[in-house]
CSV table of C-alpha atoms in Angstrom, one decimal:
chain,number,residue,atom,x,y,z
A,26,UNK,CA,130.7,132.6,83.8
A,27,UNK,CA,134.4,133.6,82.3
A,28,UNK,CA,133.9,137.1,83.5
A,29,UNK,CA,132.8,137.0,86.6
A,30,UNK,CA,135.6,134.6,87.1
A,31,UNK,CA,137.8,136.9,85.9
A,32,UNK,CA,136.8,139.7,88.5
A,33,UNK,CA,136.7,137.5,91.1
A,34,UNK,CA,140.4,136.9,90.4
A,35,UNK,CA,141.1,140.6,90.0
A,36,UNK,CA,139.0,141.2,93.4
A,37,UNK,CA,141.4,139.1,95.2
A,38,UNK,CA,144.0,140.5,93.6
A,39,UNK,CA,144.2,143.9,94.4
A,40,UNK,CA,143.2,142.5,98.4
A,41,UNK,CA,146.4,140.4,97.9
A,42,UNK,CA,148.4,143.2,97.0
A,43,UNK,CA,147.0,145.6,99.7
A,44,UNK,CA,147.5,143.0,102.5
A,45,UNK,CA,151.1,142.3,101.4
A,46,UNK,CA,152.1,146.3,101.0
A,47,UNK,CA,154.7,147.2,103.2
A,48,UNK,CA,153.1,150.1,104.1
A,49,UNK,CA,149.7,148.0,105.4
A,50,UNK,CA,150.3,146.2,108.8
A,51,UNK,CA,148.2,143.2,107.9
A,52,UNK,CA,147.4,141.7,110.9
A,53,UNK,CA,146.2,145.5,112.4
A,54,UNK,CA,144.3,146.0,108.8
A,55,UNK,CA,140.7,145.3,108.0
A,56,UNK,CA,138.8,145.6,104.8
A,57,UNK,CA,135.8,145.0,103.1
A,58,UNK,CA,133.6,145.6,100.0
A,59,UNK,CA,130.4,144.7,99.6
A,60,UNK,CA,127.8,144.9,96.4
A,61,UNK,CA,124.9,146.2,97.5
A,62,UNK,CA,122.9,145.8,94.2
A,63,UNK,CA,124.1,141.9,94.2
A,64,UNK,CA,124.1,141.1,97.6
A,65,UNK,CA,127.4,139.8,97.6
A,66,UNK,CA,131.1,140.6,99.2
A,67,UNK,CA,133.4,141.1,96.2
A,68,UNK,CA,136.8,141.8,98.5
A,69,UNK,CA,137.6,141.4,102.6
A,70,UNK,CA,140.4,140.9,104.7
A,71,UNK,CA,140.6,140.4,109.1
A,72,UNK,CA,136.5,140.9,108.9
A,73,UNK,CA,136.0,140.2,112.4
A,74,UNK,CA,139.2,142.1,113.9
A,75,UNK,CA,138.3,144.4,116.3
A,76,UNK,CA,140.4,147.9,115.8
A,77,UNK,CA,140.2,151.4,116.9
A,78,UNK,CA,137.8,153.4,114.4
A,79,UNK,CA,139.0,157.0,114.9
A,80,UNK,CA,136.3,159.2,113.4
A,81,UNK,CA,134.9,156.5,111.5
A,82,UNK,CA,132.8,156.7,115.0
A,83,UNK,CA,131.0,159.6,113.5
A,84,UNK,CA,129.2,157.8,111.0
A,85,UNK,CA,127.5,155.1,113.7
A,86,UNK,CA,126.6,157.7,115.8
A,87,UNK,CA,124.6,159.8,113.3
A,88,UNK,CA,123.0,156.6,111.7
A,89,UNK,CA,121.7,155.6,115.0
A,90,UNK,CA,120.4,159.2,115.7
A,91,UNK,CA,118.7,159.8,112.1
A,92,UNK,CA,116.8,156.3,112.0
A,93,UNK,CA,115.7,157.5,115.7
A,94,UNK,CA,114.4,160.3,115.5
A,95,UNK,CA,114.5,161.5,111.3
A,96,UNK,CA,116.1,164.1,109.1
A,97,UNK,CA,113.4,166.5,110.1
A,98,UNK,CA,114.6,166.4,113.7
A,99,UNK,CA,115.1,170.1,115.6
A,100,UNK,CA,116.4,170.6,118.7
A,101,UNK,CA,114.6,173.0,120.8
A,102,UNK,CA,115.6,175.4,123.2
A,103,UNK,CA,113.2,177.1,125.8
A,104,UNK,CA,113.7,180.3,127.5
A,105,UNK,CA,111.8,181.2,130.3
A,106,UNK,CA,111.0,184.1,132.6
A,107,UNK,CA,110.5,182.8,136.1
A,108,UNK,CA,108.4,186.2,137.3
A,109,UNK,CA,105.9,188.7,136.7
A,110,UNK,CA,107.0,191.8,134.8
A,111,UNK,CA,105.8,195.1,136.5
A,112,UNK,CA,106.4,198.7,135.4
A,113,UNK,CA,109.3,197.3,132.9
A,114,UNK,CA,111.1,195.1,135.5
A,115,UNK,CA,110.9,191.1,135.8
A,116,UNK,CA,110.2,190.6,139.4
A,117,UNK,CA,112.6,186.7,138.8
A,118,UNK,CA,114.7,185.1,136.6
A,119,UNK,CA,115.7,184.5,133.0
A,120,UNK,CA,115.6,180.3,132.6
A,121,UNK,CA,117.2,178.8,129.7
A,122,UNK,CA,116.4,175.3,129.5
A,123,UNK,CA,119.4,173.3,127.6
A,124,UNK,CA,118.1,170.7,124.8
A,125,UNK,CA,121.7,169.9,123.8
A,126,UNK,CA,122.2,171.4,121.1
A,127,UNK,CA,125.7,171.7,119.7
A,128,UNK,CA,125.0,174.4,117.0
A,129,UNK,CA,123.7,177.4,119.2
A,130,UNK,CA,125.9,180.7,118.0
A,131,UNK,CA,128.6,178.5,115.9
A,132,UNK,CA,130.4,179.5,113.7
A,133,UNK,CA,130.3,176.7,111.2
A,134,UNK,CA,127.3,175.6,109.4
A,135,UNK,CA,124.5,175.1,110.0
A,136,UNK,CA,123.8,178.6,111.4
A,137,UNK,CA,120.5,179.9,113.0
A,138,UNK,CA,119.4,182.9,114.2
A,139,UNK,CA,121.8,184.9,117.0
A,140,UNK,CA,120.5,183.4,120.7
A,141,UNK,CA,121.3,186.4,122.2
A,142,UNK,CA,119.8,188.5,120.1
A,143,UNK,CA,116.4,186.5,120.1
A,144,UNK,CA,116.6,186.6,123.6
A,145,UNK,CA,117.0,190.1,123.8
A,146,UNK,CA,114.7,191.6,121.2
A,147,UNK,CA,111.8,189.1,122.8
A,148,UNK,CA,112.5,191.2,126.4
A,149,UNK,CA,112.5,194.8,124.1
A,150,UNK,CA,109.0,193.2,122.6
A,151,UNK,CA,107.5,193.3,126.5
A,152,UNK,CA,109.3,196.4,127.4
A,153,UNK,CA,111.5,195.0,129.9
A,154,UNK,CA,114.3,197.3,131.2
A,155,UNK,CA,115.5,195.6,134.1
A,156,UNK,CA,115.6,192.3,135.1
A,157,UNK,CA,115.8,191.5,139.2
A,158,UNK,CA,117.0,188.0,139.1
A,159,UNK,CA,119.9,186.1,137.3
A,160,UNK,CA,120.5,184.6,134.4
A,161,UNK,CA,120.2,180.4,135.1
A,162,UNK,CA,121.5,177.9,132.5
A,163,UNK,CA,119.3,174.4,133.8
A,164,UNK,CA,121.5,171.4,131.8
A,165,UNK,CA,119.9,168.8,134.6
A,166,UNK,CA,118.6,167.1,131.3
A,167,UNK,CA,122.2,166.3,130.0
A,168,UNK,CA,124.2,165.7,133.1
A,169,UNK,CA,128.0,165.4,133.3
A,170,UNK,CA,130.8,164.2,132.8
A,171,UNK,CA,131.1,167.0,129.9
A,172,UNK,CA,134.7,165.1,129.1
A,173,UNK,CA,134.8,161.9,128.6
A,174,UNK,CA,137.1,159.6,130.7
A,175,UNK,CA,137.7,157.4,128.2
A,176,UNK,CA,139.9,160.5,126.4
A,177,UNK,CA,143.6,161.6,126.6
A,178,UNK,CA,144.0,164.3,128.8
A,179,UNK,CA,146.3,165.8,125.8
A,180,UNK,CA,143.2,166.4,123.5
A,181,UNK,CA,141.6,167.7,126.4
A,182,UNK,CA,143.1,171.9,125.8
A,183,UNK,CA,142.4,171.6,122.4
A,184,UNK,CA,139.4,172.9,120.5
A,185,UNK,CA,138.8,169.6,119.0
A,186,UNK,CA,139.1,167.5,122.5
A,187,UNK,CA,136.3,170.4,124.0
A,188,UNK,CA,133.7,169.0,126.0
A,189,UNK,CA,130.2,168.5,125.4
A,190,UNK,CA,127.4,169.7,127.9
A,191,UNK,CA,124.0,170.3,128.2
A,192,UNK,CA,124.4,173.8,126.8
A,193,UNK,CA,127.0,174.3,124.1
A,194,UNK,CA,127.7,177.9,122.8
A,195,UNK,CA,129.9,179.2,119.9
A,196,UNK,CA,131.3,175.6,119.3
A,197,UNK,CA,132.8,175.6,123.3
A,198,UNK,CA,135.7,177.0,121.9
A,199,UNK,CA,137.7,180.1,121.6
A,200,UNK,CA,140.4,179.9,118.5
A,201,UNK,CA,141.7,176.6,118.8
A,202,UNK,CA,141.6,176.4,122.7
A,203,UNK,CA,139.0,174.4,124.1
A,204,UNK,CA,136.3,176.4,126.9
A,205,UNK,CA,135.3,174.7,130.2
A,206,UNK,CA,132.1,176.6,130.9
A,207,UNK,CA,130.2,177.8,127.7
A,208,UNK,CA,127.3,178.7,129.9
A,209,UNK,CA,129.3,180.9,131.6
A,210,UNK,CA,130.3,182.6,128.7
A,211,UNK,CA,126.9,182.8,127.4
A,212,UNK,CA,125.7,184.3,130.5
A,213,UNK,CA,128.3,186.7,130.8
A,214,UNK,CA,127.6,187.8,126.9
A,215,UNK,CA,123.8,187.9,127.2
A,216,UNK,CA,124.4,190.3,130.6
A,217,UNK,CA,126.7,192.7,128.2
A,218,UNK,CA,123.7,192.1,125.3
A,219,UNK,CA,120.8,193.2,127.6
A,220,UNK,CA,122.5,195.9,129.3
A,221,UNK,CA,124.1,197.1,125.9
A,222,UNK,CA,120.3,197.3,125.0
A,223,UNK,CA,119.3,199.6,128.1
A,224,UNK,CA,117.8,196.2,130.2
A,225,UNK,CA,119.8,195.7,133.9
A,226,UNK,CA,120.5,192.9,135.5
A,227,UNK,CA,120.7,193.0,139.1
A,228,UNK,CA,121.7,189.6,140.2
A,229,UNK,CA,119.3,188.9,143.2
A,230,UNK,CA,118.5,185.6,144.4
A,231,UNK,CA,115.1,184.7,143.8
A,232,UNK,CA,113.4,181.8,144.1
A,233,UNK,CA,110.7,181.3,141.3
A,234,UNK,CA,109.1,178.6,143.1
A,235,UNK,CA,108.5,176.3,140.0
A,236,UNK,CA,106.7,179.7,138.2
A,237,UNK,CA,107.6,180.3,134.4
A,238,UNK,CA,106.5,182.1,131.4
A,239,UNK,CA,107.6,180.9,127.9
A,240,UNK,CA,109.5,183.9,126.5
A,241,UNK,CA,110.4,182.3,123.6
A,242,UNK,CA,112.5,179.2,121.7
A,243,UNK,CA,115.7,178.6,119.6
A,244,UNK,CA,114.9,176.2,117.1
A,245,UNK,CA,118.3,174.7,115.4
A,246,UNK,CA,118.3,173.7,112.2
A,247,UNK,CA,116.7,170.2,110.8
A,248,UNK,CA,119.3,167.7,112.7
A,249,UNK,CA,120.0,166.3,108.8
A,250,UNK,CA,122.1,169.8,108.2
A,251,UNK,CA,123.6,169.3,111.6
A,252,UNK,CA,124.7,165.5,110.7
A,253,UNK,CA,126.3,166.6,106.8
A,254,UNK,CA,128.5,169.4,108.8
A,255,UNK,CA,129.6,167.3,111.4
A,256,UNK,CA,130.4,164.3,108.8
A,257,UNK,CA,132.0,166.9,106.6
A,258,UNK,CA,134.2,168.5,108.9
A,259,UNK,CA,134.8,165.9,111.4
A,260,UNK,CA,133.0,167.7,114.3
A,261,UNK,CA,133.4,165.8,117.5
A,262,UNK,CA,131.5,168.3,119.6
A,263,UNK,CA,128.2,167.7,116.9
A,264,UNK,CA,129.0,163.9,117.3
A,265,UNK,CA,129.1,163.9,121.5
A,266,UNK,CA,126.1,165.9,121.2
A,267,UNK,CA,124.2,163.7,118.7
A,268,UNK,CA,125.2,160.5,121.0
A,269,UNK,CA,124.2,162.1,124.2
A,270,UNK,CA,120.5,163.1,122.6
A,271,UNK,CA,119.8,159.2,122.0
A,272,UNK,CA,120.6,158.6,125.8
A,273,UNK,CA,118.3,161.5,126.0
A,274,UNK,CA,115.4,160.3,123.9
A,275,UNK,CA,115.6,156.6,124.3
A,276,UNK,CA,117.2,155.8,127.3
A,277,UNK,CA,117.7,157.0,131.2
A,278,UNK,CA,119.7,160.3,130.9
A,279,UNK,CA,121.1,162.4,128.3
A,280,UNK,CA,124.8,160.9,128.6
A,281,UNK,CA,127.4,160.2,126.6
A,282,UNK,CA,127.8,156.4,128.6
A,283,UNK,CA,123.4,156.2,128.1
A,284,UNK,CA,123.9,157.1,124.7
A,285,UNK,CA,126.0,154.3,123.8
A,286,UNK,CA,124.9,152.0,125.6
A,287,UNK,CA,121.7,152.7,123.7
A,288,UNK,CA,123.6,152.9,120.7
A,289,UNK,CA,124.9,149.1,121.2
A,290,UNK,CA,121.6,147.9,121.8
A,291,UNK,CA,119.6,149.9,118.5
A,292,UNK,CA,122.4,147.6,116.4
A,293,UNK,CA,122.3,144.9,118.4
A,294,UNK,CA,118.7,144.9,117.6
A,295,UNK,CA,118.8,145.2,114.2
A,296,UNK,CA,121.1,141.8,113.7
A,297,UNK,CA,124.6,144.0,112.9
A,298,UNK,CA,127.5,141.8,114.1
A,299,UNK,CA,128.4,142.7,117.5
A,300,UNK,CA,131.2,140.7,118.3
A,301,UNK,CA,133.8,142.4,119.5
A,302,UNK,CA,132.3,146.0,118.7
A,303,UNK,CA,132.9,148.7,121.8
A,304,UNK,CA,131.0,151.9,121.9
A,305,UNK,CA,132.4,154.4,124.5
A,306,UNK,CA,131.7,157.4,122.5
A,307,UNK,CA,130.4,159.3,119.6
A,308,UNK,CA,133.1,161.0,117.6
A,309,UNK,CA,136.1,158.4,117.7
A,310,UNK,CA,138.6,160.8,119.9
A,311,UNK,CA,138.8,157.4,122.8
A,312,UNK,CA,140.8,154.9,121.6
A,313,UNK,CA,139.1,152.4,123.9
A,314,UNK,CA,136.3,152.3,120.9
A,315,UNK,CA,136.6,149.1,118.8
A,316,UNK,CA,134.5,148.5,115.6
A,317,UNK,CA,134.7,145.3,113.1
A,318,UNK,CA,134.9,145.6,109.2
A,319,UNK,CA,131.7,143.5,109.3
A,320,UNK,CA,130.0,145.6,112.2
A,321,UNK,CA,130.7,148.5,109.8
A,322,UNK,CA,129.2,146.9,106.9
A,323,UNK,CA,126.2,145.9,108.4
A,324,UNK,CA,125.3,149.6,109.5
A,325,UNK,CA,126.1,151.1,106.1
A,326,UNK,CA,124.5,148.5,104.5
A,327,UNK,CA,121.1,149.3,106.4
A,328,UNK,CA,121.7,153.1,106.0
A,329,UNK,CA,122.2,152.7,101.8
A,330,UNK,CA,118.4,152.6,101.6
A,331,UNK,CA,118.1,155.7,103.5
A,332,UNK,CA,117.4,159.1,101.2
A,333,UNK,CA,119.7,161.3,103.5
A,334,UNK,CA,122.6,159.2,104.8
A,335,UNK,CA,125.1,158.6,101.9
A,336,UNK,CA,124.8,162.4,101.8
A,337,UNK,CA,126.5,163.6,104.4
A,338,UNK,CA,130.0,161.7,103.5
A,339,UNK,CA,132.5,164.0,101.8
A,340,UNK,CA,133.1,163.1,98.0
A,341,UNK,CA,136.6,162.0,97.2
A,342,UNK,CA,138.5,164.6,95.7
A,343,UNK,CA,136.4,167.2,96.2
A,344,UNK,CA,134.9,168.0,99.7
A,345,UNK,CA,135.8,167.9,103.6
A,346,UNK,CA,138.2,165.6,104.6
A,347,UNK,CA,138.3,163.7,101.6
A,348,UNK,CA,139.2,166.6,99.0
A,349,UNK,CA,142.6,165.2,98.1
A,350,UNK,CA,142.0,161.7,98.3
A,351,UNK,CA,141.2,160.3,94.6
A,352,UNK,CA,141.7,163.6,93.5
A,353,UNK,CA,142.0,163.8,89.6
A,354,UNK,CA,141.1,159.9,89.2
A,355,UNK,CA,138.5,158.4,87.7
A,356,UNK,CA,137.0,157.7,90.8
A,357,UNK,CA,136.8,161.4,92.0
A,358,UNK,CA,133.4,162.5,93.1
A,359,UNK,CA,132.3,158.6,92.3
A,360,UNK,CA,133.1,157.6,96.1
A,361,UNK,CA,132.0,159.4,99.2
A,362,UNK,CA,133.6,158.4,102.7
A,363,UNK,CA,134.1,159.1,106.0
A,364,UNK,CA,138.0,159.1,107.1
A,365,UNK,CA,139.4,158.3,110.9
A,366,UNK,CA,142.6,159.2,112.3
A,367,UNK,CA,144.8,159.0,115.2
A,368,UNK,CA,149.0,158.3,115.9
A,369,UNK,CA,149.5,155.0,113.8
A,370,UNK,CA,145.5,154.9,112.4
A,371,UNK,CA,144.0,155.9,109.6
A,372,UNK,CA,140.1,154.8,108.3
A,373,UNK,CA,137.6,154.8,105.9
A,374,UNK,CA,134.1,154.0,105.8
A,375,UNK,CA,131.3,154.7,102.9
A,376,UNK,CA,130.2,154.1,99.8
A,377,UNK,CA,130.6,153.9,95.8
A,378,UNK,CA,128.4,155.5,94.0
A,379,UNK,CA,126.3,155.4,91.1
A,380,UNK,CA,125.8,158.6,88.6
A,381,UNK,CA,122.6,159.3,90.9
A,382,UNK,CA,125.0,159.1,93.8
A,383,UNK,CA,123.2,156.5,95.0
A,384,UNK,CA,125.6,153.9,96.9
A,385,UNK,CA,126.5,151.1,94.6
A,386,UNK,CA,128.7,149.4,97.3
A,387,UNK,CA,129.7,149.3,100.9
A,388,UNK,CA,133.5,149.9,101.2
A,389,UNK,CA,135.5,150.0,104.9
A,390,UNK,CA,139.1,150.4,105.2
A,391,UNK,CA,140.3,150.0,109.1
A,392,UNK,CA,144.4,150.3,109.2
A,393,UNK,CA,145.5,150.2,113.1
A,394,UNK,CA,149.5,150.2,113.9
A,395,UNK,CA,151.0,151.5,110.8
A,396,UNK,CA,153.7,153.6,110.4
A,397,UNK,CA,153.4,155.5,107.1
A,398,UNK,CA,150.4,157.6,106.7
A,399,UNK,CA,150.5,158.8,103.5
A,400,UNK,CA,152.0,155.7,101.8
A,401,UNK,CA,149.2,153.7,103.7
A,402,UNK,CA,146.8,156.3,101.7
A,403,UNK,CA,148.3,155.3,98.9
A,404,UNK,CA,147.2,151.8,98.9
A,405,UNK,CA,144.1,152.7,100.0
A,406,UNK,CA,144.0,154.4,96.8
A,407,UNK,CA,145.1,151.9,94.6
A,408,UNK,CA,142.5,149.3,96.5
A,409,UNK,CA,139.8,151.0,94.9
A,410,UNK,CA,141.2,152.2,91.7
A,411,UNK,CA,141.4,148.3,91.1
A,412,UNK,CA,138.8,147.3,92.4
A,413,UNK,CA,136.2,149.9,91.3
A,414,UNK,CA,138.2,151.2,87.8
A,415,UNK,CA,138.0,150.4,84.1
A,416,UNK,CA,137.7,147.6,83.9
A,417,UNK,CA,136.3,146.5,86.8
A,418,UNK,CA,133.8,149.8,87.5
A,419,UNK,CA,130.7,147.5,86.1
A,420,UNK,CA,130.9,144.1,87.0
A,421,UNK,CA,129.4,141.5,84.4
A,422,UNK,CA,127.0,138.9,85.4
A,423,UNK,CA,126.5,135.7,84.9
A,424,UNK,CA,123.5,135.1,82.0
């Protein structure tokens, strides 16, 4: 009984001298740590606070999606020809059906086959050489806004702050500039494509009265691959897109607003601690989101059990946005997290591990209204090292 109250003191030790760091603005500051194996809380602070997540966002959004619809998940994406092809030319249209997909042609991971060039070499196949009609992008299924309201218009240029539609192309970016219309550049690269390839496209309205012809699909990647780079990299076009496929799937419409409302109610569901909690989207950018340390908790403790989840959070001092943070302790590769921030916020939600990295414990770190980034890091840092470091790495029990 000694020892454990001996880490119980050291528990609320290190939380007293986190809360009282100059650098930590208490009152803005949320934390907790929870034992998973025990089923206990070993350190917390302002559990119930409601503060602004950042891109802690991310690791709600793809929880809700992979206990939805699995690791396995793919999203398809039909092409169509809306006419009949006669001596070489399609007498109609070329019909791309958007499935929302935020991976087509990026250039991150994870990458699939070129969709212009699938498209293309299936028209070679039926010895197509010209093609009457247009070229028609259909994103009915995922309707607009692609920008959320709830974001500041100065994120809005920005490659990160890009909107996400119904069809997303080469990350709906160019360099570090956000695009406006990636089906327009799509169509305009698939017209060079086929035409580069000796196939014309004349442009002619033609109505296909409802008639189509599968010519063929682009399959992404298993949505688990699609989760890890988003989580690794922060990816808030892969995290809009994730949230607007649960409004999709389970709700009304493929929106970002179905999405979370759909999102609030899976949790809500499944007894996590709603009070206070605001969805509004699924990457973090809005700062009219609003999470609790508890809420947090509650969906990483759920998600521990599941094989793929704990996977997709970088390792501290060693991948994504987590490679410097721990680096060269002994906690180094021994914690894998998620980080948030924004102006004056900085976040952190995951897991210990053990030397299976399975998670051991819960740990979330919220800081809203703080001033000094890296010396709020800092305490982070030493939060854990105390907590979770020799000797307090394996906790003793009780017998």
């Amino acid at each position: 009984m000694l020892a454990v109250l001996t880490l119980a003191a050291a528990y609320a030790d290190a939380i007293g001298d986190f809360t009282s760091s100059r650098a930590i603005n208490a009152p803005q500051a949320a934390v907790l740590i929870y034992d998973l194996k025990n089923d206990r809380e070993i350190a917390s602070h302002n559990l119930d606070k409601p503060l602004i997540p950042a891109s802690i966002m991310k690791a709600v959004t793809t929880a809700t999606l992979l206990e939805k619809v699995g690791a396995g998940y793919r999203y398809v994406t039909p092409v169509y020809m809306t006419g009949r092809i006669d001596d070489g030319t399609l007498d109609g249209n070329i019909l791309v059906e958007a499935s929302g997909d935020p991976s087509i042609n990026t250039s991150n991971t994870p990458q699939t086959p070129d969709f212009i060039t699938e498209i293309v070499d299936a028209l070679k196949a039926l010895k197509v050489t010209a093609i009457k009609g247009r070229i028609i992008v259909d994103e009915s299924r995922f309707p607009g806004p692609a920008i959320n309201p709830q974001w500041s218009p100065g994120d809005l240029p920005h490659a990160y702050g890009t909107g996400t539609h119904g069809f997303n192309f080469e990350d709906n970016s160019s360099g570090r500039r956000s695009v406006a219309d990636p089906a327009g550049v799509f169509r305009t690269r698939l017209t060079s494509a086929l035409r580069n390839a000796g196939i014309q496209v004349g442009g002619a309205q033609i109505d296909d009265h409802g008639r189509k012809h599968l010519l063929g699909e682009h399959r992404s990647a298993p949505v688990d691959e699609i989760m890890r780079s988003c989580m690794m990299r922060s990816d808030n076009q892969f995290a809009e897109a994730m949230l607007r496929l649960v409004g999709d799937k389970y709700g009304k419409t493929g929106t970002v607003e179905e999405g979370a409302r759909q999102e609030t109610e899976f949790w809500k569901h499944r007894d996590a601690s709603m009070q206070g909690v605001r969805i509004v989207d699924g990457s973090g950018l809005s700062r009219s989101n609003r999470v609790t340390a508890r809420f947090m908790g509650d969906v990483l403790g759920r998600m521990a059990r599941n094989p793929y989840y704990a996977s997709f959070f970088p390792l501290a001092g060693a991948e994504g946005t987590l490679k410097k943070f721990l680096a060269d302790t002994e906690l180094a590769e021994w914690v894998a997290m998620k980080t948030g921030s924004m102006k004056g916020i900085q976040c952190y939600a995951g897991y210990k591990l053990d030397e299976d990295y399975a998670p051991t414990h819960v740990v979330v770190v919220i800081m809203n209204e703080m001033s000094d980034r890296a010396a709020a890091r800092a305490q982070v840092e030493k939060l854990l090292l105390a907590t979770f470091g020799s000797p307090a790495a394996e906790p003793q029990t009780d017998n």
